[in-house]
mmCIF file of C-alpha atoms in Angstrom:
data_model
loop_
_atom_site.group_PDB
_atom_site.id
_atom_site.type_symbol
_atom_site.label_atom_id
_atom_site.label_comp_id
_atom_site.label_asym_id
_atom_site.label_seq_id
_atom_site.Cartn_x
_atom_site.Cartn_y
_atom_site.Cartn_z
ATOM 1 C CA MET P 1 -0.026 0.142 0.126
ATOM 2 C CA SER P 2 1.075 3.678 -0.908
ATOM 3 C CA LEU P 3 1.853 6.004 2.200
ATOM 4 C CA PRO P 4 2.124 9.462 2.630
ATOM 5 C CA LYS P 5 5.618 10.116 2.541
ATOM 6 C CA ARG P 6 5.424 13.536 4.756
ATOM 7 C CA ARG P 7 3.330 15.038 6.771
ATOM 8 C CA HIS P 8 0.149 17.657 5.404
ATOM 9 C CA SER P 9 -0.120 20.528 7.175
ATOM 10 C CA HIS P 10 -3.298 22.197 8.212
ATOM 11 C CA THR P 11 -2.773 25.253 6.400
ATOM 12 C CA ARG P 12 -2.673 22.773 2.848
ATOM 13 C CA GLY P 13 -5.247 21.184 3.603
ATOM 14 C CA ALA P 14 -7.553 24.523 3.979
ATOM 15 C CA LYS P 15 -5.928 25.663 0.926
ATOM 16 C CA ARG P 16 -7.470 22.965 -1.049
ATOM 17 C CA ARG P 17 -10.262 23.816 0.311
ATOM 18 C CA THR P 18 -10.585 27.571 -0.344
ATOM 19 C CA HIS P 19 -12.516 26.241 -3.811
ATOM 20 C CA TRP P 20 -15.579 24.241 -1.803
ATOM 21 C CA LYS P 21 -17.555 27.042 -2.625
ATOM 22 C CA LEU P 22 -21.701 27.025 -2.581
ATOM 23 C CA ASN P 23 -22.864 28.432 -5.811
ATOM 24 C CA LYS P 24 -25.666 30.886 -4.929
ATOM 25 C CA PRO P 25 -29.641 30.064 -6.964
ATOM 26 C CA ASN P 26 -30.158 32.718 -9.538
ATOM 27 C CA LEU P 27 -33.086 33.595 -7.699
ATOM 28 C CA THR P 28 -35.847 36.032 -9.605
ATOM 29 C CA ASN P 29 -39.091 37.898 -8.691
ATOM 30 C CA CYS P 30 -42.466 36.413 -8.634
ATOM 31 C CA PRO P 31 -44.709 38.347 -10.844
ATOM 32 C CA ASN P 32 -47.866 37.738 -9.167
ATOM 33 C CA CYS P 33 -46.659 38.248 -5.433
ATOM 34 C CA SER P 34 -43.304 39.510 -6.226
ATOM 35 C CA GLN P 35 -41.398 37.608 -3.634
ATOM 36 C CA LYS P 36 -38.207 35.441 -3.971
ATOM 37 C CA LYS P 37 -38.399 32.198 -6.323
ATOM 38 C CA LEU P 38 -36.657 29.919 -8.670
ATOM 39 C CA SER P 39 -37.009 30.822 -12.330
ATOM 40 C CA HIS P 40 -38.914 28.490 -14.401
ATOM 41 C CA HIS P 41 -40.155 27.083 -11.172
ATOM 42 C CA VAL P 42 -43.934 27.609 -9.673
ATOM 43 C CA CYS P 43 -43.694 30.040 -6.407
ATOM 44 C CA PRO P 44 -44.047 28.264 -3.863
ATOM 45 C CA HIS P 45 -44.982 31.289 -2.301
ATOM 46 C CA CYS P 46 -48.325 31.523 -3.874
ATOM 47 C CA GLY P 47 -48.572 28.697 -6.159
ATOM 48 C CA HIS P 48 -48.599 30.679 -9.273
ATOM 49 C CA TYR P 49 -46.969 29.859 -12.642
ATOM 50 C CA ASP P 50 -47.690 30.894 -16.064
ATOM 51 C CA GLY P 51 -49.866 33.444 -14.834
ATOM 52 C CA ARG P 52 -52.446 30.523 -13.708
ATOM 53 C CA ARG P 53 -53.315 29.202 -9.913
ATOM 54 C CA VAL P 54 -50.941 25.753 -10.138
ATOM 55 C CA ILE P 55 -51.409 24.895 -6.475
ATOM 56 C CA LEU P 56 -53.816 25.709 -4.419
ATOM 57 C CA GLU P 57 -53.631 27.280 -1.138
ATOM 58 C CA SER P 58 -54.416 24.049 0.739
ATOM 59 C CA LYS P 59 -51.844 21.742 -0.946
ATOM 60 C CA LEU P 60 -49.182 24.757 -0.406
ATOM 61 C CA LYS P 61 -46.301 23.781 2.684
ATOM 62 C CA SER P 62 -46.373 26.819 5.511
ATOM 63 C CA MET Q 1 -21.297 1.636 -26.499
ATOM 64 C CA ARG Q 2 -23.893 3.564 -26.147
ATOM 65 C CA HIS Q 3 -24.300 5.412 -29.482
ATOM 66 C CA ARG Q 4 -27.237 6.352 -30.630
ATOM 67 C CA LYS Q 5 -29.186 4.212 -27.825
ATOM 68 C CA THR Q 6 -31.946 7.309 -26.888
ATOM 69 C CA VAL Q 7 -33.814 4.871 -23.550
ATOM 70 C CA LYS Q 8 -32.995 7.436 -20.779
ATOM 71 C CA LYS Q 9 -32.308 4.251 -17.814
ATOM 72 C CA LEU Q 10 -33.303 6.467 -15.225
ATOM 73 C CA GLY Q 11 -30.810 4.529 -12.987
ATOM 74 C CA VAL Q 12 -32.974 1.695 -12.645
ATOM 75 C CA LYS Q 13 -32.863 -1.876 -14.891
ATOM 76 C CA LYS Q 14 -35.343 -2.026 -17.432
ATOM 77 C CA ASN Q 15 -38.084 -4.422 -16.113
ATOM 78 C CA HIS Q 16 -37.919 -1.636 -12.751
ATOM 79 C CA ARG Q 17 -38.125 1.259 -15.338
ATOM 80 C CA GLN Q 18 -41.460 -0.199 -17.112
ATOM 81 C CA ALA Q 19 -43.170 -1.254 -13.993
ATOM 82 C CA MET Q 20 -42.422 2.404 -12.841
ATOM 83 C CA MET Q 21 -43.820 4.434 -16.070
ATOM 84 C CA ARG Q 22 -46.620 2.313 -16.740
ATOM 85 C CA ASN Q 23 -47.963 2.976 -12.851
ATOM 86 C CA MET Q 24 -46.662 6.106 -13.073
ATOM 87 C CA VAL Q 25 -48.865 6.700 -16.624
ATOM 88 C CA VAL Q 26 -51.465 4.879 -14.615
ATOM 89 C CA SER Q 27 -50.960 7.598 -11.955
ATOM 90 C CA LEU Q 28 -51.311 10.457 -14.675
ATOM 91 C CA LEU Q 29 -54.315 9.339 -16.650
ATOM 92 C CA ASP Q 30 -56.664 8.925 -12.926
ATOM 93 C CA HIS Q 31 -55.553 11.904 -11.066
ATOM 94 C CA GLY Q 32 -54.879 14.240 -13.936
ATOM 95 C CA ARG Q 33 -51.765 15.567 -12.366
ATOM 96 C CA ILE Q 34 -48.755 13.887 -10.617
ATOM 97 C CA THR Q 35 -45.343 15.007 -9.432
ATOM 98 C CA THR Q 36 -42.596 13.500 -9.681
ATOM 99 C CA THR Q 37 -38.617 14.100 -9.951
ATOM 100 C CA HIS Q 38 -38.256 16.585 -12.712
ATOM 101 C CA ALA Q 39 -35.914 13.484 -15.381
ATOM 102 C CA ARG Q 40 -38.612 11.046 -15.121
ATOM 103 C CA ALA Q 41 -41.452 13.627 -15.759
ATOM 104 C CA LYS Q 42 -39.419 14.502 -18.702
ATOM 105 C CA VAL Q 43 -39.516 10.435 -19.619
ATOM 106 C CA LEU Q 44 -43.439 10.085 -18.585
ATOM 107 C CA LYS Q 45 -44.500 12.732 -20.746
ATOM 108 C CA SER Q 46 -43.675 11.409 -23.629
ATOM 109 C CA LEU Q 47 -45.059 8.167 -22.503
ATOM 110 C CA ALA Q 48 -47.987 9.453 -21.570
ATOM 111 C CA ASP Q 49 -48.250 11.586 -24.663
ATOM 112 C CA LYS Q 50 -48.303 8.924 -27.163
ATOM 113 C CA MET Q 51 -51.422 6.867 -24.775
ATOM 114 C CA ILE Q 52 -53.477 9.064 -25.636
ATOM 115 C CA THR Q 53 -52.568 9.740 -29.055
ATOM 116 C CA LEU Q 54 -53.393 6.111 -28.857
ATOM 117 C CA GLY Q 55 -56.888 6.682 -27.435
ATOM 118 C CA LYS Q 56 -57.532 8.703 -29.683
ATOM 119 C CA ASN Q 57 -57.817 5.833 -33.032
ATOM 120 C CA ASP Q 58 -60.396 3.498 -30.794
ATOM 121 C CA THR Q 59 -59.957 0.624 -32.443
ATOM 122 C CA VAL Q 60 -59.773 -2.907 -30.905
ATOM 123 C CA PHE Q 61 -55.765 -2.777 -32.134
ATOM 124 C CA SER Q 62 -54.935 0.273 -30.572
ATOM 125 C CA ARG Q 63 -56.642 -0.367 -27.356
ATOM 126 C CA ARG Q 64 -54.440 -3.446 -27.328
ATOM 127 C CA VAL Q 65 -50.991 -2.178 -27.857
ATOM 128 C CA ALA Q 66 -52.156 1.376 -25.282
ATOM 129 C CA GLY Q 67 -53.224 -1.929 -22.775
ATOM 130 C CA LYS Q 68 -49.412 -2.777 -22.430
ATOM 131 C CA THR Q 69 -48.033 0.268 -20.943
ATOM 132 C CA ILE Q 70 -51.887 0.664 -19.330
ATOM 133 C CA GLN Q 71 -52.170 -2.373 -17.214
ATOM 134 C CA ASN Q 72 -55.729 -1.428 -15.328
ATOM 135 C CA ARG Q 73 -58.141 -1.803 -17.045
ATOM 136 C CA GLU Q 74 -60.982 1.048 -15.929
ATOM 137 C CA THR Q 75 -57.575 3.381 -16.534
ATOM 138 C CA LEU Q 76 -57.983 2.351 -20.191
ATOM 139 C CA LYS Q 77 -61.430 2.436 -20.580
ATOM 140 C CA LYS Q 78 -61.580 5.799 -18.818
ATOM 141 C CA LEU Q 79 -58.345 6.902 -21.576
ATOM 142 C CA PHE Q 80 -60.596 5.508 -24.287
ATOM 143 C CA HIS Q 81 -64.361 7.285 -23.271
ATOM 144 C CA GLN Q 82 -63.451 10.062 -21.214
ATOM 145 C CA ILE Q 83 -59.637 11.641 -22.109
ATOM 146 C CA ALA Q 84 -58.376 11.225 -25.269
ATOM 147 C CA PRO Q 85 -61.919 12.579 -26.272
ATOM 148 C CA GLU Q 86 -61.675 15.693 -24.721
ATOM 149 C CA PHE Q 87 -58.640 16.276 -26.342
ATOM 150 C CA ALA Q 88 -59.672 15.311 -29.971
ATOM 151 C CA ASP Q 89 -58.986 18.829 -31.572
ATOM 152 C CA ARG Q 90 -55.357 18.749 -30.388
ATOM 153 C CA ASN Q 91 -52.258 17.675 -32.154
ATOM 154 C CA GLY Q 92 -50.085 16.506 -29.718
ATOM 155 C CA GLY Q 93 -49.476 18.073 -26.534
ATOM 156 C CA TYR Q 94 -51.976 17.061 -24.247
ATOM 157 C CA THR Q 95 -49.515 17.028 -21.022
ATOM 158 C CA ARG Q 96 -47.450 19.887 -19.232
ATOM 159 C CA ILE Q 97 -44.324 19.614 -17.120
ATOM 160 C CA ILE Q 98 -44.112 22.645 -14.701
ATOM 161 C CA ARG Q 99 -40.964 22.529 -12.126
ATOM 162 C CA ALA Q 100 -41.932 22.576 -8.476
ATOM 163 C CA GLY Q 101 -38.957 23.156 -6.389
ATOM 164 C CA ILE Q 102 -36.676 21.094 -5.051
ATOM 165 C CA ARG Q 103 -36.556 17.808 -2.492
ATOM 166 C CA ARG Q 104 -35.668 18.264 0.683
ATOM 167 C CA GLY Q 105 -33.452 14.955 1.708
ATOM 168 C CA ASP Q 106 -31.497 14.061 -1.759
ATOM 169 C CA ASN Q 107 -32.312 17.906 -3.640
ATOM 170 C CA ALA Q 108 -33.393 16.145 -6.697
ATOM 171 C CA ALA Q 109 -35.343 18.688 -9.195
ATOM 172 C CA LEU Q 110 -39.071 18.148 -8.650
ATOM 173 C CA SER Q 111 -41.405 18.130 -11.835
ATOM 174 C CA MET Q 112 -45.270 18.172 -11.721
ATOM 175 C CA VAL Q 113 -46.764 16.734 -14.669
ATOM 176 C CA GLU Q 114 -50.310 17.244 -15.804
ATOM 177 C CA LEU Q 115 -52.880 16.596 -18.213
ATOM 178 C CA VAL Q 116 -53.386 20.289 -20.236
ATOM 179 C CA ASN Q 117 -56.968 20.542 -19.411
ATOM 180 C CA TYR Q 118 -56.649 19.858 -15.885
ATOM 181 C CA GLU Q 119 -58.018 22.579 -13.073
ATOM 182 C CA PRO Q 120 -57.400 21.953 -9.781
ATOM 183 C CA LYS Q 121 -60.718 21.331 -7.321
ATOM 184 C CA VAL Q 122 -61.444 25.507 -7.427
ATOM 185 C CA ALA Q 123 -64.234 25.094 -4.651
ATOM 186 C CA GLU Q 124 -61.849 24.009 -2.107
ATOM 187 C CA SER Q 125 -58.568 27.115 -2.522
ATOM 188 C CA ASP Q 126 -61.613 29.604 -2.489
ATOM 189 C CA GLU Q 127 -63.358 28.894 0.837
ATOM 190 C CA LYS Q 128 -59.647 28.112 2.339
ATOM 191 C CA GLU Q 129 -57.736 31.543 0.725
ATOM 192 C CA LYS Q 130 -61.010 32.993 1.388
ATOM 193 C CA LYS Q 131 -60.453 32.465 5.118
ATOM 194 C CA SER Q 132 -56.734 33.207 5.215
ATOM 195 C CA GLU Q 133 -57.731 37.065 3.737
ATOM 196 C CA GLU Q 134 -60.072 37.549 6.461
ATOM 197 C CA LYS Q 135 -57.411 35.923 8.976
ATOM 198 C CA LYS Q 136 -54.991 38.846 7.363
ATOM 199 C CA LYS Q 137 -57.190 41.816 7.569
#
């Protein structure tokens, strides 16, 4: 089995992980309720999509 | 090599996939709208549209071809007598996919597949909405 020859410092690991980043979701304002929503998605706040009611109030979470 | 093989495998074996898609088509025709992952939704839409096209031509042959996928006699009857006639003057595009957010747990993209003429039950939502509006006031 191959084994590491030298000690691996904390800095070295931390430097490698500087590229671990999260991407921000690309949000738009809902044309109906003007809250933030994912583009091309049903609005999770008001249940509208493409100018019509898609999800009923009773089915909406929260 | 998988050159020019267009089947979406969806991470399951053929038999599993076939059974799953058949069940989903039946559910879609029964309920008018179902929620599933986006990848499955896209495959389902294609299959469901084909079934409705078959349903528009009511012959013994097309019933049997459709019956291979829709292995539920009640649903098959419903397709030929109720669903397909409603689409008589529409050429394809009988179903619609609406992206519906992300699943908690595995972050899977979810979509709703619905028949184009599907309407959520309005009476129920109206009542609930009136109540919630009153509360806000």
